Tab-separated table of C-alpha atoms in Angstrom:
chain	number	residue	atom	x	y	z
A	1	UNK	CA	-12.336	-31.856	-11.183
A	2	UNK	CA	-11.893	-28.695	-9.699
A	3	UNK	CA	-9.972	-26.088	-11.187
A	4	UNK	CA	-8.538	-22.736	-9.308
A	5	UNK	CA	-9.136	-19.305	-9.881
A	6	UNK	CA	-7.112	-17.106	-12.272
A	7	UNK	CA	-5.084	-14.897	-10.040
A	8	UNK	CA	-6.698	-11.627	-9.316
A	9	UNK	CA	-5.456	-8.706	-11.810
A	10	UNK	CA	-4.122	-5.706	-9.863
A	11	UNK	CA	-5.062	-2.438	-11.181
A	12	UNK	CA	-1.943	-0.439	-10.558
A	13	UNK	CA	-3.420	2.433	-12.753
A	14	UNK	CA	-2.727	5.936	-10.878
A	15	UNK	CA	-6.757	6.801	-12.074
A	16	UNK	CA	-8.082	4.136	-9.087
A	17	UNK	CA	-7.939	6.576	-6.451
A	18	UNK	CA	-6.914	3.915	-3.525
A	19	UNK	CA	-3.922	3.742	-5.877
A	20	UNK	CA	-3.378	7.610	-5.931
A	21	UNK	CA	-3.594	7.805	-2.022
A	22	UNK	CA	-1.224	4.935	-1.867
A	23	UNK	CA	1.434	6.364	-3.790
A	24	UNK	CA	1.212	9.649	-1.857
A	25	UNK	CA	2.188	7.682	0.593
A	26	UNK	CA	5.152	6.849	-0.159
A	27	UNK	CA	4.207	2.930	0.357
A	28	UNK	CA	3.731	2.118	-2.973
A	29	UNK	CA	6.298	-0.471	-3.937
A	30	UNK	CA	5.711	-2.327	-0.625
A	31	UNK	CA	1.627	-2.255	-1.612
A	32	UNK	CA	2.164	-3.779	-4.976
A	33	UNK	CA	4.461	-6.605	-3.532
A	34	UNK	CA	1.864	-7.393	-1.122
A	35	UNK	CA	-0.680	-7.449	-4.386
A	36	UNK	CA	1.750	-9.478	-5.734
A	37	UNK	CA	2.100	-12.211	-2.865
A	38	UNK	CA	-1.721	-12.433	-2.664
A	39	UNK	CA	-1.813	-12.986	-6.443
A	40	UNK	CA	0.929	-15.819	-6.241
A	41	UNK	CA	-0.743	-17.666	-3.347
A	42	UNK	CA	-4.130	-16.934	-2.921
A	43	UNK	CA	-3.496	-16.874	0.553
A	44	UNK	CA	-2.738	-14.260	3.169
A	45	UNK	CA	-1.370	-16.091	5.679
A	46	UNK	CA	2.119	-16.499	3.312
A	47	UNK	CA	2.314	-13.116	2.757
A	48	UNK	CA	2.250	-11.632	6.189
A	49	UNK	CA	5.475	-9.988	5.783
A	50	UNK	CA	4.761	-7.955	2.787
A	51	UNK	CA	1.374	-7.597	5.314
A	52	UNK	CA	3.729	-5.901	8.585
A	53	UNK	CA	5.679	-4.107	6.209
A	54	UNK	CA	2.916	-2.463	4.205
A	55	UNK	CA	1.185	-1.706	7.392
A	56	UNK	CA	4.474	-0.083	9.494
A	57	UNK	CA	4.719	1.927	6.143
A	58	UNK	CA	1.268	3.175	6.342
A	59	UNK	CA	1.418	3.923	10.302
A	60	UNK	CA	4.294	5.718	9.803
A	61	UNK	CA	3.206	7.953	7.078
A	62	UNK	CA	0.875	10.360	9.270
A	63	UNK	CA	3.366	10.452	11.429
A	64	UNK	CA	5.939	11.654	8.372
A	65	UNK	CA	3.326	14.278	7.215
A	66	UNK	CA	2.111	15.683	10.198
A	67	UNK	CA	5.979	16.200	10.660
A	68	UNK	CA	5.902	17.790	7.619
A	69	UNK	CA	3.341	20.110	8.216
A	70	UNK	CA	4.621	21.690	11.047
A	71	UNK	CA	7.593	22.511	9.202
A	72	UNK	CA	5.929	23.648	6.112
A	73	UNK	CA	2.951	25.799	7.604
A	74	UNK	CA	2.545	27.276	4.698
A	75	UNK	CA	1.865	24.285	2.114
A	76	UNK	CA	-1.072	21.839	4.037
A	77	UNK	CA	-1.706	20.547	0.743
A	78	UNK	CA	1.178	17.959	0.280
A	79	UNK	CA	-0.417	15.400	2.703
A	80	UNK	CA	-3.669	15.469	1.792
């Protein structure tokens, strides 16, 4: 009898750093849905939407802070 894994448990806590640069990001929310969807199904293939979403947030977001930055010459240290 074979019996399947518990699902994986998340850290969401802001001291994980990955966590801290995600939530600079602004991507956040659509990072722990992903988490969530890979939890559920243990399978990444049914979750590629919360996959293309995640990833358009994160291509964007150098995009959004170099923006940013050339308005705000002064402060470089919000997108770092």
């Amino acid at each position: 009898m074979t019996s399947t894994p518990p699902p994986h448990n998340w850290s969401r806590s802001q001291d994980d750093p990955v966590n801290g640069m995600i939530s600079r990001t602004g991507c956040a929310e659509l990072h722990h849905a992903l988490q969530d969807c890979m939890a559920e199904h243990q399978e990444g293939r049914k979750c590629q939407t919360e996959v293309q979403k995640f990833k358009e947030c994160m291509t964007t977001y150098p995009k959004t802070c170099k923006e940013q930055l050339l308005k705000q010459r002064t402060s470089a240290t919000q997108c770092a």
